[in-house]
Each structure stands twice: as structure tokens, then as C-alpha cells.
PDB file of N, CA and C in Angstrom:
ATOM      1  N   MET A   1     -21.753  28.617-101.415  1.00  0.00           N
ATOM      2  CA  MET A   1     -20.250  27.439-100.201  1.00  0.00           C
ATOM      3  C   MET A   1     -21.357  27.191 -99.370  1.00  0.00           C
ATOM      4  N   SER A   2     -20.788  26.731 -98.840  1.00  0.00           N
ATOM      5  CA  SER A   2     -20.636  26.592 -97.039  1.00  0.00           C
ATOM      6  C   SER A   2     -19.557  26.821 -96.298  1.00  0.00           C
ATOM      7  N   GLU A   3     -20.237  27.309 -95.287  1.00  0.00           N
ATOM      8  CA  GLU A   3     -19.299  28.113 -93.946  1.00  0.00           C
ATOM      9  C   GLU A   3     -18.706  26.996 -93.545  1.00  0.00           C
ATOM     10  N   PHE A   4     -17.521  27.293 -93.235  1.00  0.00           N
ATOM     11  CA  PHE A   4     -16.625  26.260 -92.286  1.00  0.00           C
ATOM     12  C   PHE A   4     -16.827  26.725 -90.859  1.00  0.00           C
ATOM     13  N   THR A   5     -17.015  25.661 -89.778  1.00  0.00           N
ATOM     14  CA  THR A   5     -17.145  26.220 -88.044  1.00  0.00           C
ATOM     15  C   THR A   5     -15.955  25.712 -87.782  1.00  0.00           C
ATOM     16  N   HIS A   6     -15.600  26.782 -86.938  1.00  0.00           N
ATOM     17  CA  HIS A   6     -14.467  26.423 -85.993  1.00  0.00           C
ATOM     18  C   HIS A   6     -14.514  26.434 -84.430  1.00  0.00           C
ATOM     19  N   GLU A   7     -14.802  25.010 -84.148  1.00  0.00           N
ATOM     20  CA  GLU A   7     -14.998  25.327 -82.554  1.00  0.00           C
ATOM     21  C   GLU A   7     -13.848  25.134 -81.532  1.00  0.00           C
ATOM     22  N   ASP A   8     -13.143  25.928 -80.742  1.00  0.00           N
ATOM     23  CA  ASP A   8     -12.446  25.203 -79.388  1.00  0.00           C
ATOM     24  C   ASP A   8     -12.866  25.658 -78.250  1.00  0.00           C
ATOM     25  N   ARG A   9     -12.298  24.076 -77.816  1.00  0.00           N
ATOM     26  CA  ARG A   9     -13.658  23.718 -76.376  1.00  0.00           C
ATOM     27  C   ARG A   9     -12.058  22.827 -75.941  1.00  0.00           C
ATOM     28  N   GLU A  10     -12.323  23.339 -74.501  1.00  0.00           N
ATOM     29  CA  GLU A  10     -11.340  22.433 -73.199  1.00  0.00           C
ATOM     30  C   GLU A  10     -11.628  20.779 -73.133  1.00  0.00           C
ATOM     31  N   LEU A  11     -10.741  20.043 -72.829  1.00  0.00           N
ATOM     32  CA  LEU A  11     -11.589  18.729 -72.643  1.00  0.00           C
ATOM     33  C   LEU A  11     -11.186  18.376 -70.655  1.00  0.00           C
ATOM     34  N   ASP A  12     -12.441  17.975 -70.444  1.00  0.00           N
ATOM     35  CA  ASP A  12     -11.871  17.718 -68.748  1.00  0.00           C
ATOM     36  C   ASP A  12     -10.986  16.720 -68.953  1.00  0.00           C
ATOM     37  N   ILE A  13     -10.766  15.919 -67.624  1.00  0.00           N
ATOM     38  CA  ILE A  13      -9.535  15.311 -67.544  1.00  0.00           C
ATOM     39  C   ILE A  13      -9.613  14.154 -68.622  1.00  0.00           C
ATOM     40  N   ASP A  14     -11.413  13.379 -67.863  1.00  0.00           N
ATOM     41  CA  ASP A  14     -12.014  12.213 -68.087  1.00  0.00           C
ATOM     42  C   ASP A  14     -11.933  11.881 -69.606  1.00  0.00           C
ATOM     43  N   GLN A  15     -12.017  12.941 -70.479  1.00  0.00           N
ATOM     44  CA  GLN A  15     -11.570  12.882 -72.287  1.00  0.00           C
ATOM     45  C   GLN A  15     -10.422  13.140 -72.513  1.00  0.00           C
ATOM     46  N   LEU A  16      -9.689  13.516 -71.764  1.00  0.00           N
ATOM     47  CA  LEU A  16      -8.826  13.913 -72.218  1.00  0.00           C
ATOM     48  C   LEU A  16      -7.685  12.220 -71.631  1.00  0.00           C
ATOM     49  N   ASP A  17      -8.131  11.230 -70.643  1.00  0.00           N
ATOM     50  CA  ASP A  17      -7.849  10.045 -70.483  1.00  0.00           C
ATOM     51  C   ASP A  17      -8.076   9.033 -72.052  1.00  0.00           C
ATOM     52  N   GLY A  18      -9.217   9.952 -72.459  1.00  0.00           N
ATOM     53  CA  GLY A  18      -9.926   8.641 -72.971  1.00  0.00           C
ATOM     54  C   GLY A  18      -9.307   9.114 -74.361  1.00  0.00           C
ATOM     55  N   VAL A  19      -8.615   9.795 -74.628  1.00  0.00           N
ATOM     56  CA  VAL A  19      -8.229  10.258 -76.037  1.00  0.00           C
ATOM     57  C   VAL A  19      -6.962   9.889 -76.158  1.00  0.00           C
ATOM     58  N   SER A  20      -6.074   9.703 -75.166  1.00  0.00           N
ATOM     59  CA  SER A  20      -4.841  10.251 -75.290  1.00  0.00           C
ATOM     60  C   SER A  20      -4.396   8.197 -74.524  1.00  0.00           C
ATOM     61  N   GLY A  21      -5.664   7.436 -74.146  1.00  0.00           N
ATOM     62  CA  GLY A  21      -5.587   6.225 -73.769  1.00  0.00           C
ATOM     63  C   GLY A  21      -5.509   5.665 -72.476  1.00  0.00           C
ATOM     64  N   GLY A  22      -5.612   7.216 -71.607  1.00  0.00           N
ATOM     65  CA  GLY A  22      -5.648   7.167 -70.060  1.00  0.00           C
ATOM     66  C   GLY A  22      -4.291   6.221 -69.592  1.00  0.00           C
ATOM     67  N   ASP A  23      -4.262   6.157 -67.897  1.00  0.00           N
ATOM     68  CA  ASP A  23      -3.624   5.517 -67.216  1.00  0.00           C
ATOM     69  C   ASP A  23      -2.864   4.286 -68.204  1.00  0.00           C
ATOM     70  N   LEU A  24      -3.561   3.556 -69.503  1.00  0.00           N
ATOM     71  CA  LEU A  24      -2.674   2.825 -69.304  1.00  0.00           C
ATOM     72  C   LEU A  24      -1.473   2.850 -70.132  1.00  0.00           C
ATOM     73  N   ALA A  25      -1.727   3.762 -70.939  1.00  0.00           N
ATOM     74  CA  ALA A  25      -0.359   4.147 -71.615  1.00  0.00           C
ATOM     75  C   ALA A  25       0.835   4.799 -71.193  1.00  0.00           C
ATOM     76  N   ILE A  26       0.634   5.172 -69.719  1.00  0.00           N
ATOM     77  CA  ILE A  26       1.303   5.655 -68.863  1.00  0.00           C
ATOM     78  C   ILE A  26       2.111   5.059 -68.189  1.00  0.00           C
ATOM     79  N   ASN A  27       1.255   3.727 -67.660  1.00  0.00           N
ATOM     80  CA  ASN A  27       1.475   2.780 -67.202  1.00  0.00           C
ATOM     81  C   ASN A  27       2.260   1.850 -67.812  1.00  0.00           C
ATOM     82  N   LEU A  28       2.498   1.446 -68.906  1.00  0.00           N
ATOM     83  CA  LEU A  28       3.470   1.319 -69.819  1.00  0.00           C
ATOM     84  C   LEU A  28       3.870   1.097 -70.391  1.00  0.00           C
ATOM     85  N   ALA A  29       4.806   2.981 -70.197  1.00  0.00           N
ATOM     86  CA  ALA A  29       6.230   3.385 -70.475  1.00  0.00           C
ATOM     87  C   ALA A  29       6.508   3.224 -68.792  1.00  0.00           C
ATOM     88  N   ALA A  30       5.781   3.301 -68.118  1.00  0.00           N
ATOM     89  CA  ALA A  30       6.374   3.446 -67.080  1.00  0.00           C
ATOM     90  C   ALA A  30       7.447   1.766 -66.892  1.00  0.00           C
ATOM     91  N   GLN A  31       6.256   1.080 -67.159  1.00  0.00           N
ATOM     92  CA  GLN A  31       7.178  -0.306 -67.133  1.00  0.00           C
ATOM     93  C   GLN A  31       8.099  -0.423 -67.772  1.00  0.00           C
ATOM     94  N   ALA A  32       7.778  -0.014 -68.692  1.00  0.00           N
ATOM     95  CA  ALA A  32       9.165  -0.313 -69.847  1.00  0.00           C
ATOM     96  C   ALA A  32      10.600   0.625 -69.622  1.00  0.00           C
ATOM     97  N   TYR A  33      10.462   1.817 -68.826  1.00  0.00           N
ATOM     98  CA  TYR A  33      12.019   2.174 -68.597  1.00  0.00           C
ATOM     99  C   TYR A  33      12.370   1.679 -66.887  1.00  0.00           C
ATOM    100  N   GLU A  34      11.452   0.618 -66.092  1.00  0.00           N
ATOM    101  CA  GLU A  34      12.042   0.223 -65.218  1.00  0.00           C
ATOM    102  C   GLU A  34      12.378  -0.816 -65.512  1.00  0.00           C
ATOM    103  N   ASP A  35      12.127  -1.881 -66.916  1.00  0.00           N
ATOM    104  CA  ASP A  35      12.562  -2.854 -66.839  1.00  0.00           C
ATOM    105  C   ASP A  35      13.567  -2.699 -67.809  1.00  0.00           C
ATOM    106  N   LEU A  36      13.871  -1.352 -68.479  1.00  0.00           N
ATOM    107  CA  LEU A  36      15.197  -1.447 -69.095  1.00  0.00           C
ATOM    108  C   LEU A  36      16.208  -0.871 -67.872  1.00  0.00           C
ATOM    109  N   GLY A  37      15.356   0.119 -66.619  1.00  0.00           N
ATOM    110  CA  GLY A  37      16.837   0.603 -65.894  1.00  0.00           C
ATOM    111  C   GLY A  37      17.181  -1.050 -64.884  1.00  0.00           C
ATOM    112  N   LYS A  38      16.189  -2.101 -65.280  1.00  0.00           N
ATOM    113  CA  LYS A  38      16.569  -3.177 -64.937  1.00  0.00           C
ATOM    114  C   LYS A  38      18.037  -4.029 -65.452  1.00  0.00           C
ATOM    115  N   ARG A  39      17.327  -4.629 -66.216  1.00  0.00           N
ATOM    116  CA  ARG A  39      18.768  -4.845 -67.240  1.00  0.00           C
ATOM    117  C   ARG A  39      19.912  -3.962 -67.304  1.00  0.00           C
ATOM    118  N   LEU A  40      19.712  -2.655 -67.371  1.00  0.00           N
ATOM    119  CA  LEU A  40      21.084  -2.303 -67.623  1.00  0.00           C
ATOM    120  C   LEU A  40      22.242  -1.794 -66.366  1.00  0.00           C
ATOM    121  N   VAL A  41      21.303  -2.278 -64.860  1.00  0.00           N
ATOM    122  CA  VAL A  41      22.038  -2.047 -63.070  1.00  0.00           C
ATOM    123  C   VAL A  41      22.321  -3.571 -63.198  1.00  0.00           C
ATOM    124  N   ALA A  42      21.239  -4.668 -64.201  1.00  0.00           N
ATOM    125  CA  ALA A  42      22.534  -6.142 -63.993  1.00  0.00           C
ATOM    126  C   ALA A  42      22.901  -6.384 -64.928  1.00  0.00           C
ATOM    127  N   ALA A  43      23.098  -5.441 -65.845  1.00  0.00           N
ATOM    128  CA  ALA A  43      24.776  -5.488 -67.296  1.00  0.00           C
ATOM    129  C   ALA A  43      25.932  -5.189 -66.407  1.00  0.00           C
ATOM    130  N   VAL A  44      25.304  -3.784 -66.026  1.00  0.00           N
ATOM    131  CA  VAL A  44      26.703  -3.139 -65.139  1.00  0.00           C
ATOM    132  C   VAL A  44      27.181  -4.071 -63.939  1.00  0.00           C
ATOM    133  N   HIS A  45      26.554  -4.590 -63.383  1.00  0.00           N
ATOM    134  CA  HIS A  45      26.901  -5.723 -62.256  1.00  0.00           C
ATOM    135  C   HIS A  45      27.389  -7.027 -62.584  1.00  0.00           C
ATOM    136  N   GLN A  46      27.102  -7.361 -63.478  1.00  0.00           N
ATOM    137  CA  GLN A  46      27.892  -9.387 -64.014  1.00  0.00           C
ATOM    138  C   GLN A  46      29.646  -8.691 -63.753  1.00  0.00           C
ATOM    139  N   PRO A  47      29.981  -9.383 -63.421  1.00  0.00           N
ATOM    140  CA  PRO A  47      31.367  -9.955 -62.796  1.00  0.00           C
ATOM    141  C   PRO A  47      32.578 -10.229 -63.762  1.00  0.00           C
ATOM    142  N   VAL A  48      33.317  -9.413 -63.807  1.00  0.00           N
ATOM    143  CA  VAL A  48      34.430  -9.196 -64.657  1.00  0.00           C
ATOM    144  C   VAL A  48      35.610 -10.225 -64.556  1.00  0.00           C
ATOM    145  N   THR A  49      35.252 -10.833 -65.835  1.00  0.00           N
ATOM    146  CA  THR A  49      36.105 -11.915 -66.309  1.00  0.00           C
ATOM    147  C   THR A  49      37.654 -11.717 -67.094  1.00  0.00           C
ATOM    148  N   GLN A  50      38.682 -12.138 -66.766  1.00  0.00           N
ATOM    149  CA  GLN A  50      39.481 -11.831 -67.568  1.00  0.00           C
ATOM    150  C   GLN A  50      40.858 -12.838 -68.376  1.00  0.00           C
ATOM    151  N   PRO A  51      40.744 -12.597 -69.056  1.00  0.00           N
ATOM    152  CA  PRO A  51      41.388 -13.798 -70.401  1.00  0.00           C
ATOM    153  C   PRO A  51      42.419 -14.252 -69.640  1.00  0.00           C
ATOM    154  N   SER A  52      42.289 -15.475 -70.277  1.00  0.00           N
ATOM    155  CA  SER A  52      43.244 -16.061 -69.566  1.00  0.00           C
ATOM    156  C   SER A  52      44.848 -16.010 -70.462  1.00  0.00           C
ATOM    157  N   VAL A  53      45.734 -15.920 -70.773  1.00  0.00           N
ATOM    158  CA  VAL A  53      46.686 -15.613 -71.034  1.00  0.00           C
ATOM    159  C   VAL A  53      47.774 -16.689 -70.913  1.00  0.00           C
ATOM    160  N   THR A  54      47.616 -17.809 -72.075  1.00  0.00           N
ATOM    161  CA  THR A  54      49.455 -18.334 -72.107  1.00  0.00           C
ATOM    162  C   THR A  54      50.401 -18.369 -72.699  1.00  0.00           C
ATOM    163  N   LEU A  55      51.634 -18.424 -72.336  1.00  0.00           N
ATOM    164  CA  LEU A  55      52.543 -18.325 -72.894  1.00  0.00           C
ATOM    165  C   LEU A  55      53.193 -19.563 -73.427  1.00  0.00           C
ATOM    166  N   HIS A  56      53.102 -19.141 -75.197  1.00  0.00           N
ATOM    167  CA  HIS A  56      53.856 -20.588 -75.224  1.00  0.00           C
ATOM    168  C   HIS A  56      55.520 -20.339 -75.886  1.00  0.00           C
ATOM    169  N   PHE A  57      56.681 -20.931 -75.086  1.00  0.00           N
ATOM    170  CA  PHE A  57      57.876 -20.357 -75.949  1.00  0.00           C
ATOM    171  C   PHE A  57      58.322 -21.615 -76.609  1.00  0.00           C
TER     172      PHE A  57
END
């Protein structure tokens, strides 16, 4: 039978960036949250309109 080899090692920061997608993934996530925040603020600051009520007798 063949023996299995198990190796533990730490990656340096450049290798971690390569595995995780680097700054691109972080920048895309940050931009998405920023855009969401802008849309939420814009939605909250919409003018409130009162429905017109007419009474007919």
C-alpha cells in the first residue's frame, strides 16, 4: 500500500492573496456595500407624499 503524506505549512501574504482573489474580492464587496448604503439612504430620504382624499356626498 502507498503511504499518505500530510504536510502543514503557512502561506505568506502574497500566496494568500492569490488563493483568496486578493484585493479584487475585497474591493468588490466593499463597493457593493457602499452602493447598497447609497440606495438605502436615497430610499429613506424620498419625499413623503400624502394621498389625496376626496369626500363625495
